[in-house]
């Protein structure tokens, strides 16, 4: 039997179907999240009866309320998904987003809108859980960049629709008076329409997830396999069309043929259903078990049993995980600051005459203009995600891609304060250039960092907890970022806010000196501690899927 060609093509095939189903669930969230970015600034003004005092701060607070609640609950949702399964947590999180969107659209007071955002974040643990599901779906290392990129890709795609929807469906009675009268439902609730559309999309995602999304938690799969074996633990040769599929538990033990007894037959561990009993199971190993590695028992009286699922008792959060998480936190901070600062800068009134350097005010665009900019930014990000990212990472490597883009990240912010002095025909191209740089750097860095996190995780059983920590930390950064950059904008003007983003990006460059390129993993098997160096240098990998257990 050939060693490398004998791998199960089904086990190591790219999980297109399940990734697509998961992507539909993920797709519904950015529609709800991104739709508010286009109109949050003017919504705050409306809720405050036209008063724009500190509107940038309150707008940032609305955005960050979701993140702070998510940060408080993400580790808990990750732990619950480790225990009870990923699928129910994902579906429950989508319900939370739908409830939050509906309350937000009906808000007539600022505190109601703030509470709605907080509820949505508290009930939603999908960021970490979905990334964990992606990690558990992928069996071949060469598929990881594409699989991990699917989630940001879908977020970008949903962000395009969400941004356009927020820009064009907000205040419908003002922009489309012939269709939506001022005294009608959407006249009284000018921000209900985009949120109502978001709720419909989320409900459709929940329905398809209930029927088609499969569980990926290894512990849940082991439970299902045990139940399956309990049904068929009788002599398989004695079964016929009259044999009941479900037998009573208090049945008398039957006489079994030694060669057919379940305890005596060789045990085949399905590669698509990795058992959590061996803590050294690693998706990135150079080989896995096949038929060749199975040794039948030497005597008919020898019994082979599968140990029940065990928990991981080692240290979960090692130095590499902490350092990569810190890098993610810094990126999340200035990335979220960009997402909230750009609409504010575009919508704010100029403080200086056109053509002169304005370091205080904005550019004076409308909500529709902001929706168009954000939508085109999403299209650019979609192209980068779908075309540029796979080629770039494949040629440069995961580690070098992570390193290079963090080093170049400040370039996305440094020239934004000077747009007011740029000739009018060049203002839009300059905005798009900043968007392209920010999208490219973020799209490359985050999936690469998640792959590094997965490599540093000591056991698949704690992958949800690790991703939960990372996402909680990122949520904290996204929580602090919008109101803080809003305060800086209100106190020091637009230039100070943009330069603060660049400053945090520079701190991220300095922090790279403490991010290990390789992670040394201690594995415990049979009481012996073996030091194993995991190959995080994926740019040097041969790209072959595992075949035979060495």
PDB file of C-alpha atoms in Angstrom, residues 145-390:
ATOM      1  CA  UNK A 145      -4.953  29.722   4.880  1.00  0.00           C
ATOM      2  CA  UNK A 146      -7.963  29.418   2.582  1.00  0.00           C
ATOM      3  CA  UNK A 147     -10.231  28.042   5.303  1.00  0.00           C
ATOM      4  CA  UNK A 148      -9.245  30.667   7.871  1.00  0.00           C
ATOM      5  CA  UNK A 149      -9.635  33.386   5.263  1.00  0.00           C
ATOM      6  CA  UNK A 150     -13.241  32.318   4.630  1.00  0.00           C
ATOM      7  CA  UNK A 151     -14.496  34.027   7.786  1.00  0.00           C
ATOM      8  CA  UNK A 152     -12.948  37.472   7.087  1.00  0.00           C
ATOM      9  CA  UNK A 153     -13.985  37.015   3.453  1.00  0.00           C
ATOM     10  CA  UNK A 154     -17.596  36.495   4.444  1.00  0.00           C
ATOM     11  CA  UNK A 155     -17.388  39.359   6.934  1.00  0.00           C
ATOM     12  CA  UNK A 156     -16.146  41.604   4.141  1.00  0.00           C
ATOM     13  CA  UNK A 157     -18.912  40.448   1.809  1.00  0.00           C
ATOM     14  CA  UNK A 158     -21.550  41.036   4.461  1.00  0.00           C
ATOM     15  CA  UNK A 159     -19.939  44.361   5.271  1.00  0.00           C
ATOM     16  CA  UNK A 160     -20.435  45.511   1.686  1.00  0.00           C
ATOM     17  CA  UNK A 161     -24.158  44.862   1.851  1.00  0.00           C
ATOM     18  CA  UNK A 162     -24.428  46.117   5.418  1.00  0.00           C
ATOM     19  CA  UNK A 163     -22.636  49.377   4.691  1.00  0.00           C
ATOM     20  CA  UNK A 164     -24.701  50.048   1.587  1.00  0.00           C
ATOM     21  CA  UNK A 165     -27.875  49.073   3.420  1.00  0.00           C
ATOM     22  CA  UNK A 166     -27.108  51.404   6.321  1.00  0.00           C
ATOM     23  CA  UNK A 167     -26.269  54.284   4.029  1.00  0.00           C
ATOM     24  CA  UNK A 168     -29.273  53.929   1.719  1.00  0.00           C
ATOM     25  CA  UNK A 169     -32.001  52.573   4.042  1.00  0.00           C
ATOM     26  CA  UNK A 170     -31.427  54.837   7.048  1.00  0.00           C
ATOM     27  CA  UNK A 171     -33.765  57.831   7.238  1.00  0.00           C
ATOM     28  CA  UNK A 172     -35.970  56.538   4.380  1.00  0.00           C
ATOM     29  CA  UNK A 173     -38.657  59.183   4.960  1.00  0.00           C
ATOM     30  CA  UNK A 174     -36.056  61.873   4.287  1.00  0.00           C
ATOM     31  CA  UNK A 175     -34.475  60.379   1.177  1.00  0.00           C
ATOM     32  CA  UNK A 176     -37.505  58.551  -0.266  1.00  0.00           C
ATOM     33  CA  UNK A 177     -40.548  60.620   0.806  1.00  0.00           C
ATOM     34  CA  UNK A 178     -42.698  59.304  -2.045  1.00  0.00           C
ATOM     35  CA  UNK A 179     -42.396  55.733  -0.684  1.00  0.00           C
ATOM     36  CA  UNK A 180     -42.024  56.307   3.061  1.00  0.00           C
ATOM     37  CA  UNK A 181     -44.222  59.121   4.443  1.00  0.00           C
ATOM     38  CA  UNK A 182     -42.900  61.177   7.340  1.00  0.00           C
ATOM     39  CA  UNK A 183     -45.825  60.196   9.561  1.00  0.00           C
ATOM     40  CA  UNK A 184     -45.460  56.485   8.815  1.00  0.00           C
ATOM     41  CA  UNK A 185     -43.662  53.748  10.719  1.00  0.00           C
ATOM     42  CA  UNK A 186     -40.270  54.425   9.146  1.00  0.00           C
ATOM     43  CA  UNK A 187     -40.764  58.150   9.552  1.00  0.00           C
ATOM     44  CA  UNK A 188     -41.216  57.723  13.304  1.00  0.00           C
ATOM     45  CA  UNK A 189     -38.374  55.219  13.475  1.00  0.00           C
ATOM     46  CA  UNK A 190     -35.872  56.437  10.855  1.00  0.00           C
ATOM     47  CA  UNK A 191     -33.318  53.708  11.608  1.00  0.00           C
ATOM     48  CA  UNK A 192     -35.674  50.724  11.811  1.00  0.00           C
ATOM     49  CA  UNK A 193     -35.612  49.719   8.134  1.00  0.00           C
ATOM     50  CA  UNK A 194     -31.923  48.646   7.865  1.00  0.00           C
ATOM     51  CA  UNK A 195     -32.202  46.797  11.167  1.00  0.00           C
ATOM     52  CA  UNK A 196     -35.416  45.068  10.100  1.00  0.00           C
ATOM     53  CA  UNK A 197     -33.728  43.797   6.962  1.00  0.00           C
ATOM     54  CA  UNK A 198     -30.846  42.557   9.115  1.00  0.00           C
ATOM     55  CA  UNK A 199     -33.264  40.597  11.322  1.00  0.00           C
ATOM     56  CA  UNK A 200     -34.786  38.858   8.292  1.00  0.00           C
ATOM     57  CA  UNK A 201     -31.340  37.836   7.015  1.00  0.00           C
ATOM     58  CA  UNK A 202     -30.330  36.515  10.448  1.00  0.00           C
ATOM     59  CA  UNK A 203     -33.515  34.439  10.762  1.00  0.00           C
ATOM     60  CA  UNK A 204     -32.819  32.815   7.392  1.00  0.00           C
ATOM     61  CA  UNK A 205     -29.263  32.033   8.541  1.00  0.00           C
ATOM     62  CA  UNK A 206     -30.576  30.436  11.736  1.00  0.00           C
ATOM     63  CA  UNK A 207     -33.006  28.227   9.805  1.00  0.00           C
ATOM     64  CA  UNK A 208     -30.373  26.877   7.428  1.00  0.00           C
ATOM     65  CA  UNK A 209     -27.965  26.388  10.337  1.00  0.00           C
ATOM     66  CA  UNK A 210     -30.480  24.285  12.244  1.00  0.00           C
ATOM     67  CA  UNK A 211     -30.891  21.849   9.366  1.00  0.00           C
ATOM     68  CA  UNK A 212     -27.473  21.751   7.702  1.00  0.00           C
ATOM     69  CA  UNK A 213     -24.714  22.847  10.108  1.00  0.00           C
ATOM     70  CA  UNK A 214     -22.829  19.904  11.602  1.00  0.00           C
ATOM     71  CA  UNK A 215     -21.232  19.730  15.025  1.00  0.00           C
ATOM     72  CA  UNK A 216     -17.416  19.882  15.050  1.00  0.00           C
ATOM     73  CA  UNK A 217     -16.619  19.584  18.755  1.00  0.00           C
ATOM     74  CA  UNK A 218     -14.410  16.461  19.218  1.00  0.00           C
ATOM     75  CA  UNK A 219     -16.036  15.701  22.588  1.00  0.00           C
ATOM     76  CA  UNK A 220     -19.518  15.760  21.066  1.00  0.00           C
ATOM     77  CA  UNK A 221     -18.370  13.535  18.210  1.00  0.00           C
ATOM     78  CA  UNK A 222     -16.929  11.023  20.658  1.00  0.00           C
ATOM     79  CA  UNK A 223     -20.266  10.916  22.490  1.00  0.00           C
ATOM     80  CA  UNK A 224     -22.107  10.305  19.242  1.00  0.00           C
ATOM     81  CA  UNK A 225     -19.705   7.534  18.279  1.00  0.00           C
ATOM     82  CA  UNK A 226     -20.096   5.846  21.680  1.00  0.00           C
ATOM     83  CA  UNK A 227     -23.867   5.906  21.345  1.00  0.00           C
ATOM     84  CA  UNK A 228     -23.565   4.487  17.830  1.00  0.00           C
ATOM     85  CA  UNK A 229     -21.360   1.638  18.987  1.00  0.00           C
ATOM     86  CA  UNK A 230     -23.769   0.877  21.850  1.00  0.00           C
ATOM     87  CA  UNK A 231     -26.511   0.177  19.323  1.00  0.00           C
ATOM     88  CA  UNK A 232     -24.382  -2.179  17.247  1.00  0.00           C
ATOM     89  CA  UNK A 233     -22.444  -3.957  19.954  1.00  0.00           C
ATOM     90  CA  UNK A 234     -24.175  -7.237  19.180  1.00  0.00           C
ATOM     91  CA  UNK A 235     -22.724  -9.777  16.792  1.00  0.00           C
ATOM     92  CA  UNK A 236     -22.930  -7.999  13.446  1.00  0.00           C
ATOM     93  CA  UNK A 237     -23.031 -11.326  11.594  1.00  0.00           C
ATOM     94  CA  UNK A 238     -26.192 -12.314  13.482  1.00  0.00           C
ATOM     95  CA  UNK A 239     -28.105  -9.205  12.423  1.00  0.00           C
ATOM     96  CA  UNK A 240     -30.655  -9.337   9.639  1.00  0.00           C
ATOM     97  CA  UNK A 241     -33.612  -7.298   8.389  1.00  0.00           C
ATOM     98  CA  UNK A 242     -35.647  -8.321  11.458  1.00  0.00           C
ATOM     99  CA  UNK A 243     -33.078  -7.128  13.984  1.00  0.00           C
ATOM    100  CA  UNK A 244     -34.345  -4.010  15.802  1.00  0.00           C
ATOM    101  CA  UNK A 245     -32.152  -0.923  15.423  1.00  0.00           C
ATOM    102  CA  UNK A 246     -32.640   0.030  19.072  1.00  0.00           C
ATOM    103  CA  UNK A 247     -32.332  -2.677  21.710  1.00  0.00           C
ATOM    104  CA  UNK A 248     -33.364  -2.323  25.351  1.00  0.00           C
ATOM    105  CA  UNK A 249     -30.578  -1.510  27.769  1.00  0.00           C
ATOM    106  CA  UNK A 250     -31.476  -4.317  30.177  1.00  0.00           C
ATOM    107  CA  UNK A 251     -31.030  -7.040  27.581  1.00  0.00           C
ATOM    108  CA  UNK A 252     -29.148 -10.199  28.529  1.00  0.00           C
ATOM    109  CA  UNK A 253     -25.654 -10.444  27.103  1.00  0.00           C
ATOM    110  CA  UNK A 254     -25.582 -12.684  24.076  1.00  0.00           C
ATOM    111  CA  UNK A 255     -22.986 -15.235  23.139  1.00  0.00           C
ATOM    112  CA  UNK A 256     -20.530 -13.589  20.790  1.00  0.00           C
ATOM    113  CA  UNK A 257     -18.074 -14.945  18.370  1.00  0.00           C
ATOM    114  CA  UNK A 258     -14.604 -14.000  19.534  1.00  0.00           C
ATOM    115  CA  UNK A 259     -13.636 -12.826  16.095  1.00  0.00           C
ATOM    116  CA  UNK A 260     -16.644 -10.514  15.785  1.00  0.00           C
ATOM    117  CA  UNK A 261     -16.955  -9.130  19.270  1.00  0.00           C
ATOM    118  CA  UNK A 262     -16.615  -5.398  19.339  1.00  0.00           C
ATOM    119  CA  UNK A 263     -13.986  -5.591  21.973  1.00  0.00           C
ATOM    120  CA  UNK A 264     -11.820  -7.935  19.936  1.00  0.00           C
ATOM    121  CA  UNK A 265     -11.929  -6.344  16.517  1.00  0.00           C
ATOM    122  CA  UNK A 266      -9.260  -3.864  15.448  1.00  0.00           C
ATOM    123  CA  UNK A 267     -10.231  -0.272  16.172  1.00  0.00           C
ATOM    124  CA  UNK A 268     -10.313   2.139  13.242  1.00  0.00           C
ATOM    125  CA  UNK A 269     -10.189   5.771  14.344  1.00  0.00           C
ATOM    126  CA  UNK A 270     -11.908   7.811  11.675  1.00  0.00           C
ATOM    127  CA  UNK A 271      -9.643  10.666  10.641  1.00  0.00           C
ATOM    128  CA  UNK A 272     -12.656  12.893  10.087  1.00  0.00           C
ATOM    129  CA  UNK A 273     -13.669  12.264  13.719  1.00  0.00           C
ATOM    130  CA  UNK A 274     -10.500  12.802  15.771  1.00  0.00           C
ATOM    131  CA  UNK A 275     -10.806  11.260  19.226  1.00  0.00           C
ATOM    132  CA  UNK A 276      -9.760  13.517  22.110  1.00  0.00           C
ATOM    133  CA  UNK A 277      -8.360  10.641  24.139  1.00  0.00           C
ATOM    134  CA  UNK A 278      -4.809  11.162  22.903  1.00  0.00           C
ATOM    135  CA  UNK A 279      -3.623  14.627  23.744  1.00  0.00           C
ATOM    136  CA  UNK A 280      -0.844  14.506  21.164  1.00  0.00           C
ATOM    137  CA  UNK A 281      -3.289  14.429  18.230  1.00  0.00           C
ATOM    138  CA  UNK A 282      -2.136  17.266  16.019  1.00  0.00           C
ATOM    139  CA  UNK A 283      -3.607  18.395  12.730  1.00  0.00           C
ATOM    140  CA  UNK A 284      -0.191  19.547  11.604  1.00  0.00           C
ATOM    141  CA  UNK A 285       1.683  16.291  12.081  1.00  0.00           C
ATOM    142  CA  UNK A 286       3.436  14.825   9.102  1.00  0.00           C
ATOM    143  CA  UNK A 287       1.348  11.665   9.232  1.00  0.00           C
ATOM    144  CA  UNK A 288      -1.749  10.016  10.661  1.00  0.00           C
ATOM    145  CA  UNK A 289      -2.882   6.447  11.135  1.00  0.00           C
ATOM    146  CA  UNK A 290      -4.060   4.287   8.263  1.00  0.00           C
ATOM    147  CA  UNK A 291      -4.820   0.611   7.886  1.00  0.00           C
ATOM    148  CA  UNK A 292      -1.113  -0.168   7.805  1.00  0.00           C
ATOM    149  CA  UNK A 293      -0.626   1.161  11.327  1.00  0.00           C
ATOM    150  CA  UNK A 294      -3.373  -0.986  12.867  1.00  0.00           C
ATOM    151  CA  UNK A 295      -2.156  -4.091  14.665  1.00  0.00           C
ATOM    152  CA  UNK A 296      -4.813  -6.765  15.254  1.00  0.00           C
ATOM    153  CA  UNK A 297      -4.719  -8.516  18.628  1.00  0.00           C
ATOM    154  CA  UNK A 298      -2.456 -11.525  18.873  1.00  0.00           C
ATOM    155  CA  UNK A 299      -5.002 -13.608  20.786  1.00  0.00           C
ATOM    156  CA  UNK A 300      -8.756 -13.800  20.682  1.00  0.00           C
ATOM    157  CA  UNK A 301      -9.010 -13.098  24.395  1.00  0.00           C
ATOM    158  CA  UNK A 302      -7.276  -9.717  24.215  1.00  0.00           C
ATOM    159  CA  UNK A 303      -9.686  -6.841  24.550  1.00  0.00           C
ATOM    160  CA  UNK A 304      -9.027  -3.387  23.116  1.00  0.00           C
ATOM    161  CA  UNK A 305     -11.081  -0.549  24.501  1.00  0.00           C
ATOM    162  CA  UNK A 306     -11.402   3.129  23.808  1.00  0.00           C
ATOM    163  CA  UNK A 307     -10.814   5.291  26.815  1.00  0.00           C
ATOM    164  CA  UNK A 308     -13.554   7.764  27.562  1.00  0.00           C
ATOM    165  CA  UNK A 309     -13.056  11.369  26.563  1.00  0.00           C
ATOM    166  CA  UNK A 310     -10.693  13.090  28.926  1.00  0.00           C
ATOM    167  CA  UNK A 311     -10.153  16.713  29.708  1.00  0.00           C
ATOM    168  CA  UNK A 312      -6.894  18.540  29.138  1.00  0.00           C
ATOM    169  CA  UNK A 313      -5.038  19.110  32.407  1.00  0.00           C
ATOM    170  CA  UNK A 314      -1.965  20.959  31.128  1.00  0.00           C
ATOM    171  CA  UNK A 315      -1.257  24.658  30.816  1.00  0.00           C
ATOM    172  CA  UNK A 316      -3.611  26.159  28.249  1.00  0.00           C
ATOM    173  CA  UNK A 317      -2.288  29.700  27.783  1.00  0.00           C
ATOM    174  CA  UNK A 318       1.413  29.497  26.987  1.00  0.00           C
ATOM    175  CA  UNK A 319       3.779  32.362  26.144  1.00  0.00           C
ATOM    176  CA  UNK A 320       3.218  32.116  22.385  1.00  0.00           C
ATOM    177  CA  UNK A 321      -0.557  32.297  22.758  1.00  0.00           C
ATOM    178  CA  UNK A 322      -0.259  35.358  25.004  1.00  0.00           C
ATOM    179  CA  UNK A 323       2.110  37.194  22.654  1.00  0.00           C
ATOM    180  CA  UNK A 324       0.078  36.469  19.509  1.00  0.00           C
ATOM    181  CA  UNK A 325      -3.049  37.550  21.374  1.00  0.00           C
ATOM    182  CA  UNK A 326      -1.412  40.855  22.317  1.00  0.00           C
ATOM    183  CA  UNK A 327      -0.525  41.406  18.667  1.00  0.00           C
ATOM    184  CA  UNK A 328      -4.149  40.739  17.744  1.00  0.00           C
ATOM    185  CA  UNK A 329      -5.301  43.186  20.411  1.00  0.00           C
ATOM    186  CA  UNK A 330      -3.183  46.019  19.014  1.00  0.00           C
ATOM    187  CA  UNK A 331      -4.362  45.327  15.470  1.00  0.00           C
ATOM    188  CA  UNK A 332      -7.979  45.153  16.625  1.00  0.00           C
ATOM    189  CA  UNK A 333      -7.648  48.500  18.389  1.00  0.00           C
ATOM    190  CA  UNK A 334      -6.484  50.599  15.469  1.00  0.00           C
ATOM    191  CA  UNK A 335      -8.546  48.603  12.956  1.00  0.00           C
ATOM    192  CA  UNK A 336     -11.736  49.339  14.897  1.00  0.00           C
ATOM    193  CA  UNK A 337     -10.628  52.924  15.369  1.00  0.00           C
ATOM    194  CA  UNK A 338     -10.351  53.231  11.589  1.00  0.00           C
ATOM    195  CA  UNK A 339     -13.826  51.770  11.074  1.00  0.00           C
ATOM    196  CA  UNK A 340     -15.434  54.301  13.429  1.00  0.00           C
ATOM    197  CA  UNK A 341     -13.175  57.251  12.657  1.00  0.00           C
ATOM    198  CA  UNK A 342     -13.562  57.152   8.872  1.00  0.00           C
ATOM    199  CA  UNK A 343     -17.373  57.706   8.806  1.00  0.00           C
ATOM    200  CA  UNK A 344     -17.069  60.394  11.473  1.00  0.00           C
ATOM    201  CA  UNK A 345     -14.345  62.192   9.522  1.00  0.00           C
ATOM    202  CA  UNK A 346     -16.351  61.973   6.321  1.00  0.00           C
ATOM    203  CA  UNK A 347     -19.605  63.217   7.908  1.00  0.00           C
ATOM    204  CA  UNK A 348     -18.181  65.959  10.143  1.00  0.00           C
ATOM    205  CA  UNK A 349     -18.323  69.550   8.923  1.00  0.00           C
ATOM    206  CA  UNK A 350     -15.043  71.169   7.777  1.00  0.00           C
ATOM    207  CA  UNK A 351     -13.433  73.617  10.179  1.00  0.00           C
ATOM    208  CA  UNK A 352     -11.423  75.389   7.464  1.00  0.00           C
ATOM    209  CA  UNK A 353     -12.176  76.634   3.929  1.00  0.00           C
ATOM    210  CA  UNK A 354     -11.906  74.063   1.099  1.00  0.00           C
ATOM    211  CA  UNK A 355      -8.382  73.561  -0.189  1.00  0.00           C
ATOM    212  CA  UNK A 356      -6.670  74.548   3.057  1.00  0.00           C
ATOM    213  CA  UNK A 357      -5.132  72.229   5.634  1.00  0.00           C
ATOM    214  CA  UNK A 358      -7.822  71.283   8.155  1.00  0.00           C
ATOM    215  CA  UNK A 359      -6.485  69.353  11.141  1.00  0.00           C
ATOM    216  CA  UNK A 360      -9.653  69.777  13.209  1.00  0.00           C
ATOM    217  CA  UNK A 361     -12.798  69.192  11.147  1.00  0.00           C
ATOM    218  CA  UNK A 362     -14.039  66.642   8.626  1.00  0.00           C
ATOM    219  CA  UNK A 363     -14.923  66.528   4.945  1.00  0.00           C
ATOM    220  CA  UNK A 364     -18.654  67.296   5.091  1.00  0.00           C
ATOM    221  CA  UNK A 365     -20.087  64.320   3.179  1.00  0.00           C
ATOM    222  CA  UNK A 366     -23.621  62.877   3.478  1.00  0.00           C
ATOM    223  CA  UNK A 367     -24.825  59.520   4.789  1.00  0.00           C
ATOM    224  CA  UNK A 368     -25.288  58.299   1.215  1.00  0.00           C
ATOM    225  CA  UNK A 369     -21.704  59.264   0.381  1.00  0.00           C
ATOM    226  CA  UNK A 370     -20.455  57.344   3.408  1.00  0.00           C
ATOM    227  CA  UNK A 371     -22.502  54.307   2.398  1.00  0.00           C
ATOM    228  CA  UNK A 372     -20.932  54.379  -1.061  1.00  0.00           C
ATOM    229  CA  UNK A 373     -17.407  54.695   0.327  1.00  0.00           C
ATOM    230  CA  UNK A 374     -17.902  51.858   2.799  1.00  0.00           C
ATOM    231  CA  UNK A 375     -19.474  49.628   0.141  1.00  0.00           C
ATOM    232  CA  UNK A 376     -16.629  50.186  -2.307  1.00  0.00           C
ATOM    233  CA  UNK A 377     -14.215  49.581   0.540  1.00  0.00           C
ATOM    234  CA  UNK A 378     -15.949  46.247   1.059  1.00  0.00           C
ATOM    235  CA  UNK A 379     -15.634  45.367  -2.631  1.00  0.00           C
ATOM    236  CA  UNK A 380     -11.935  46.186  -2.521  1.00  0.00           C
ATOM    237  CA  UNK A 381     -11.559  44.045   0.590  1.00  0.00           C
ATOM    238  CA  UNK A 382     -13.457  41.227  -1.096  1.00  0.00           C
ATOM    239  CA  UNK A 383     -11.043  41.276  -4.019  1.00  0.00           C
ATOM    240  CA  UNK A 384      -8.057  41.332  -1.678  1.00  0.00           C
ATOM    241  CA  UNK A 385      -9.526  38.504   0.377  1.00  0.00           C
ATOM    242  CA  UNK A 386     -10.480  36.285  -2.530  1.00  0.00           C
ATOM    243  CA  UNK A 387      -7.649  36.903  -4.982  1.00  0.00           C
ATOM    244  CA  UNK A 388      -4.663  38.657  -3.420  1.00  0.00           C
ATOM    245  CA  UNK A 389      -4.593  37.050   0.026  1.00  0.00           C
ATOM    246  CA  UNK A 390      -4.259  33.352  -0.992  1.00  0.00           C
TER     247      UNK A 390
END
